[in-house]
Amino acid sequence: MTVKHMLSPQDPATRDRLRIAVVGTGLLGERHARFWGQQDDVDLVGLIDLDVLRATSAAERLATTYGIPRPPAFTSLDELLETSAADAVSVATPDFAHRDPVVRALDAGLHVLVEKPLAMTTDDAKAMTDVARRAGRLLMVNHSMRWIPRYRAIHDAIRTGQWGKMVVAHSAKSDVIHVPTEMIRWASRTTAAYFLTAHDLDLVRWFAGDRIVRVYAQGARGVLDRNGIDAYDAIQSSVTFANGSIASFEASWIHPNTYPSFTDDYMHVICENGVAYLDRGREGTEVFETVRVRHPKHSTVYEQDGRIYGSFRHALEHFTHCIRAGIEPLTSARRVMGVVSALEAIHRSLDSGMPVIVDDGSGD
């Protein structure tokens, strides 16, 4: 896919600076806004949130804490476009609320970076991808884990034939209970699989280099139900790829808040000629404080001189590079739509108690 033939003198690829807005000003949305506001070749032109007070507060924090010119706050993309031009948006709304802002932005001629998962249903994913294709705009999903060097090394060892085919993989990812009970207000409208497994499904699918054709899942409940949250405590999923590779995924979000890492996770990848074990919960650093032990995670997001680094940064830089170069992102919606298909099948399997065939018709 290329968008070069659709560029014009008014297109962002022909200008020195990109004008980017952020939709959704929760934890991740504010991180997107902070990153864009600190780039030398980007103008942060607005923060959009249904709760304008939240957007206003986020704008104030960007200005007072990081010295970023205070962006205006809006309650809708239409409101922003009435007063300011934009080239692109970051959409960081809750998991279930991606389709409407993504489609509206694409219809308005903007490029879109959307947080993972792209959608919670294959129908929504296809609708967004179809609009992006018709509009000739980029739609990239922020599967930022692909920009962690050790994951790239595993991918390259498999793809170059050094390790041969991936045979089996296992991942486990767990959040502390603070996440579903306090950090996000919409835990009952998503699941641990959508919130956590989405990242690792994308990684393992990338390693395998193939389509997922079958899933089986089971879940456990109790702790979150007792906290008034209608959600599974944990979900285990088994997947089969078209080439015969298999993988399993475990996601839970009831670790005690005293756990050393906000997120604990590891991955085991076994190939024909190589094995990788990734203890991603510690990353080799232990910090001993007077009240607790911590295991900081520096590969995804860390700060240096007040600026954001890590795979989050590399993913967002890839988005702007693709806009300027007129090329399809590594994690374009078209390429990762199979992640959504597999996630949707996992939840159908949870409901039915039976294996489910996956319609993973996405591209390379």
XYZ file of C-alpha atoms in Angstrom:
364
model
C 0.000 0.000 0.000
C 1.230 3.513 -0.771
C -0.284 6.951 -0.304
C 2.329 8.848 -2.297
C 0.041 9.391 -5.255
C -2.478 11.099 -2.955
C -0.104 13.741 -1.601
C -0.532 17.354 -2.634
C 1.237 20.674 -1.879
C -1.085 20.987 1.100
C -0.203 17.534 2.399
C 1.880 17.141 5.568
C 4.638 15.289 3.697
C 5.462 18.537 1.870
C 5.712 20.669 5.028
C 8.335 20.948 7.737
C 5.867 20.482 10.590
C 2.941 18.118 11.226
C -0.198 19.290 13.027
C -1.430 16.540 15.337
C -4.325 16.383 17.814
C -5.102 13.767 20.466
C -8.524 12.204 21.019
C -8.983 10.925 24.575
C -7.041 12.412 27.475
C -6.761 9.537 29.919
C -3.384 8.091 30.929
C -2.324 7.023 27.433
C -3.883 10.003 25.694
C -1.951 12.397 27.881
C 1.232 10.446 27.100
C 0.554 10.807 23.370
C -0.059 14.524 23.839
C 3.113 14.974 25.842
C 5.168 13.151 23.217
C 3.765 15.142 20.311
C 4.117 18.395 22.222
C 7.828 17.752 22.756
C 8.695 17.053 19.102
C 10.544 19.709 17.145
C 8.670 18.967 13.921
C 5.127 18.616 15.345
C 2.540 21.153 16.485
C 0.111 19.786 19.086
C -3.049 21.532 17.890
C -5.652 20.222 20.321
C -6.839 17.780 22.965
C -10.276 16.250 22.434
C -12.352 14.592 25.132
C -16.072 14.297 25.858
C -15.105 15.582 29.321
C -13.721 19.005 28.412
C -12.581 19.587 32.001
C -10.349 16.526 31.781
C -8.896 17.747 28.498
C -8.383 21.215 29.975
C -6.624 19.775 33.011
C -4.365 17.662 30.790
C -3.493 20.722 28.710
C -2.621 22.636 31.873
C -0.338 19.835 33.107
C 1.483 19.752 29.764
C 2.155 23.469 30.061
C 3.092 23.704 33.731
C 5.030 20.442 34.093
C 6.753 20.101 30.720
C 6.731 23.614 29.265
C 4.671 22.547 26.250
C 2.632 25.351 24.663
C -0.849 24.889 26.115
C -3.022 23.170 23.463
C -6.719 24.115 23.203
C -9.313 21.665 24.552
C -12.344 20.487 22.556
C -15.235 18.083 23.071
C -15.265 16.788 19.467
C -13.089 16.533 16.389
C -15.598 18.672 14.481
C -15.130 21.440 17.038
C -11.371 21.313 16.566
C -11.613 21.338 12.772
C -13.801 24.435 12.876
C -10.984 26.427 14.441
C -7.735 24.632 13.594
C -6.274 22.583 10.757
C -4.849 19.148 11.529
C -2.931 16.520 9.597
C -3.326 13.581 11.952
C -4.741 12.415 15.269
C -3.781 9.969 17.974
C -6.893 8.142 19.178
C -6.510 6.951 22.777
C -10.125 6.416 23.778
C -11.189 3.268 25.707
C -10.986 -0.113 23.928
C -14.684 -0.122 23.021
C -14.729 3.474 21.702
C -12.297 3.501 18.780
C -14.525 3.199 15.724
C -16.385 6.538 15.771
C -13.408 8.894 16.268
C -11.234 6.885 13.877
C -13.845 6.915 11.106
C -14.617 10.616 11.647
C -10.931 11.533 11.468
C -10.336 9.468 8.326
C -13.441 10.964 6.675
C -12.007 14.399 7.461
C -8.835 13.484 5.584
C -6.600 12.937 8.596
C -4.068 10.190 9.191
C -4.806 8.178 12.342
C -2.729 6.434 14.987
C -5.023 4.390 17.253
C -4.159 2.615 20.474
C -4.384 -1.154 20.592
C -6.572 -3.086 20.184
C -7.737 -1.644 16.897
C -11.282 -2.737 17.776
C -13.244 -5.246 19.817
C -15.061 -6.703 16.800
C -13.934 -7.703 13.337
C -16.803 -5.695 11.829
C -15.504 -2.500 13.443
C -11.938 -3.282 12.360
C -13.031 -3.854 8.760
C -15.130 -0.689 8.765
C -12.179 1.429 9.875
C -9.808 -0.243 7.428
C -12.254 0.267 4.546
C -12.599 3.976 5.326
C -8.803 4.377 5.510
C -8.441 2.745 2.104
C -11.157 4.905 0.514
C -9.742 8.076 2.059
C -6.160 7.249 1.106
C -5.052 7.958 4.681
C -2.816 5.978 7.019
C -4.398 4.016 9.865
C -1.749 2.619 12.209
C -2.314 0.620 15.402
C 0.063 1.344 18.277
C 1.394 -2.178 18.802
C 4.520 -0.556 20.189
C 6.082 -3.780 21.503
C 7.390 -4.502 18.006
C 9.909 -1.698 18.485
C 11.582 -3.346 21.502
C 14.986 -4.494 20.182
C 14.921 -8.017 21.640
C 11.558 -8.759 20.010
C 12.890 -7.521 16.688
C 15.921 -9.796 17.141
C 13.658 -12.825 17.658
C 11.542 -11.870 14.648
C 14.610 -11.437 12.444
C 16.176 -14.732 13.613
C 12.991 -16.528 12.531
C 12.397 -14.633 9.299
C 15.999 -15.027 8.080
C 15.804 -18.770 8.639
C 18.454 -18.798 11.381
C 16.013 -20.308 13.897
C 13.699 -22.011 11.458
C 9.926 -21.946 11.952
C 8.322 -20.999 15.245
C 6.958 -24.205 16.766
C 5.305 -23.064 19.998
C 5.100 -19.903 22.115
C 3.681 -19.094 25.513
C 3.038 -15.702 27.037
C 1.698 -14.583 30.401
C 0.832 -10.976 31.178
C -0.636 -9.794 34.480
C -1.635 -6.405 35.877
C -2.090 -5.406 39.484
C -5.704 -5.085 40.598
C -5.362 -1.308 40.703
C -5.773 -1.313 36.911
C -9.354 -2.694 36.630
C -10.573 -1.304 39.958
C -9.106 2.207 39.948
C -7.005 3.133 36.915
C -9.655 2.582 34.242
C -13.320 3.295 34.815
C -14.486 0.997 32.032
C -13.068 -2.409 33.028
C -16.522 -3.984 32.729
C -16.582 -2.978 29.049
C -13.332 -4.719 28.117
C -11.465 -7.840 29.298
C -7.963 -8.829 30.337
C -7.546 -10.365 26.869
C -8.399 -7.166 25.001
C -6.433 -5.049 27.452
C -3.342 -7.284 27.820
C -3.239 -10.222 25.394
C -3.654 -7.932 22.370
C 0.023 -6.951 22.544
C 1.311 -10.519 22.722
C -1.081 -11.868 20.100
C 0.375 -9.316 17.725
C 3.956 -10.236 18.653
C 3.507 -13.996 18.325
C 1.533 -13.637 15.104
C 4.438 -11.489 13.830
C 6.954 -14.153 14.885
C 4.958 -16.956 13.275
C 4.493 -14.982 10.065
C 1.160 -16.637 9.509
C -2.594 -16.498 10.121
C -4.367 -17.749 13.224
C -7.013 -20.280 12.195
C -8.381 -21.702 15.470
C -8.680 -20.659 19.129
C -9.922 -22.162 22.367
C -10.301 -20.150 25.568
C -11.397 -20.485 29.158
C -11.750 -17.960 31.950
C -11.966 -17.633 35.721
C -14.110 -15.179 37.680
C -14.683 -14.123 41.250
C -12.378 -11.392 42.541
C -13.520 -8.632 40.189
C -17.153 -9.712 40.505
C -16.856 -9.194 44.273
C -15.471 -5.727 43.554
C -18.534 -4.857 41.476
C -16.761 -5.253 38.139
C -18.340 -7.545 35.559
C -15.159 -9.056 34.127
C -13.048 -12.187 34.083
C -10.164 -12.266 36.560
C -8.087 -14.325 34.130
C -8.344 -15.668 30.584
C -6.273 -18.470 29.052
C -6.264 -18.926 25.283
C -4.777 -21.502 22.951
C -4.291 -20.680 19.266
C -3.309 -22.625 16.156
C -1.680 -21.090 13.080
C -2.246 -22.160 9.494
C 1.333 -23.488 9.293
C 0.813 -25.733 12.339
C 2.553 -23.509 14.908
C 0.749 -23.228 18.254
C 0.746 -20.703 21.094
C -0.927 -20.047 24.419
C -1.722 -16.763 26.128
C -2.560 -16.045 29.737
C -3.893 -12.684 30.935
C -4.960 -11.680 34.425
C -5.365 -8.423 36.311
C -5.785 -9.312 39.970
C -2.177 -9.252 41.208
C -1.991 -7.513 44.616
C -1.045 -3.846 44.450
C 2.094 -4.637 46.467
C 3.517 -6.600 43.527
C 6.914 -5.150 42.478
C 5.861 -4.486 38.877
C 2.724 -2.707 37.709
C 2.647 -5.307 34.935
C 4.316 -8.714 35.181
C 4.920 -10.660 32.006
C 7.099 -13.195 30.302
C 7.263 -14.982 26.990
C 8.771 -18.288 25.829
C 9.329 -18.825 22.095
C 10.503 -22.230 20.824
C 11.596 -22.568 17.218
C 13.053 -25.408 15.167
C 16.624 -24.240 15.837
C 16.396 -21.727 18.654
C 14.672 -20.830 21.917
C 14.083 -17.439 23.532
C 12.952 -16.823 27.091
C 11.947 -13.276 27.966
C 11.353 -12.282 31.569
C 9.754 -8.963 30.816
C 8.607 -8.183 34.332
C 12.078 -7.286 35.603
C 14.295 -6.373 32.645
C 17.353 -6.877 34.830
C 16.738 -3.939 37.186
C 15.748 -4.200 40.840
C 15.261 -1.127 43.014
C 15.187 -1.624 46.792
C 13.389 1.165 48.633
C 12.465 1.580 52.286
C 8.852 0.521 51.684
C 9.034 -1.878 48.742
C 11.049 -3.476 45.965
C 10.412 -2.290 42.428
C 11.289 -3.696 39.007
C 11.258 -0.711 36.622
C 10.492 -1.466 32.971
C 12.568 0.664 30.635
C 11.987 -0.970 27.265
C 8.506 0.437 26.634
C 8.548 3.895 28.252
C 11.199 5.706 30.233
C 12.173 9.336 30.730
C 15.423 11.175 30.215
C 15.708 14.917 30.735
C 11.923 15.096 30.882
C 11.425 13.483 27.472
C 9.849 10.109 26.584
C 11.959 7.256 25.219
C 11.511 3.537 24.604
C 9.382 1.562 22.162
C 6.450 3.963 22.627
C 8.599 6.720 21.165
C 9.854 4.576 18.279
C 6.304 3.557 17.332
C 5.060 7.153 17.219
C 8.113 8.235 15.240
C 7.351 5.423 12.776
C 3.850 6.889 12.325
C 5.139 10.343 11.348
C 7.858 8.822 9.154
C 5.204 6.866 7.240
C 3.087 10.009 6.782
C 6.048 11.906 5.333
C 7.290 8.991 3.206
C 3.834 7.924 2.001
C 4.362 4.291 3.018
C 2.248 1.765 4.886
C 3.080 1.405 8.608
C 4.463 -1.868 9.917
C 1.360 -2.152 12.126
C -1.234 -0.733 9.773
C -4.813 -1.727 10.533
C -4.846 -3.905 7.423
C -1.809 -5.843 8.588
C -2.952 -6.424 12.182
C -6.672 -6.951 11.692
C -6.099 -10.641 12.396
C -5.335 -9.724 16.011
C -8.893 -8.408 16.350
C -10.318 -11.502 14.635
C -8.452 -13.754 17.068
C -9.512 -11.696 20.112
C -13.139 -11.788 19.019
C -12.889 -15.570 18.521
C -11.380 -15.954 22.002
C -14.463 -14.343 23.501
C -16.802 -16.441 21.381
C -14.973 -19.496 22.714
C -15.369 -18.214 26.275
C -19.121 -17.891 25.694
C -19.559 -21.272 24.018
C -16.946 -23.354 25.820
C -15.918 -24.705 22.418
C -13.033 -24.148 19.955
C -13.724 -21.447 17.363
C -12.482 -21.100 13.784
C -10.861 -17.717 13.081
C -11.434 -15.670 9.933
C -8.011 -13.992 9.806
C -8.131 -12.458 6.369
C -5.693 -9.610 6.993
C -2.593 -8.934 4.964
C 1.116 -9.476 5.524
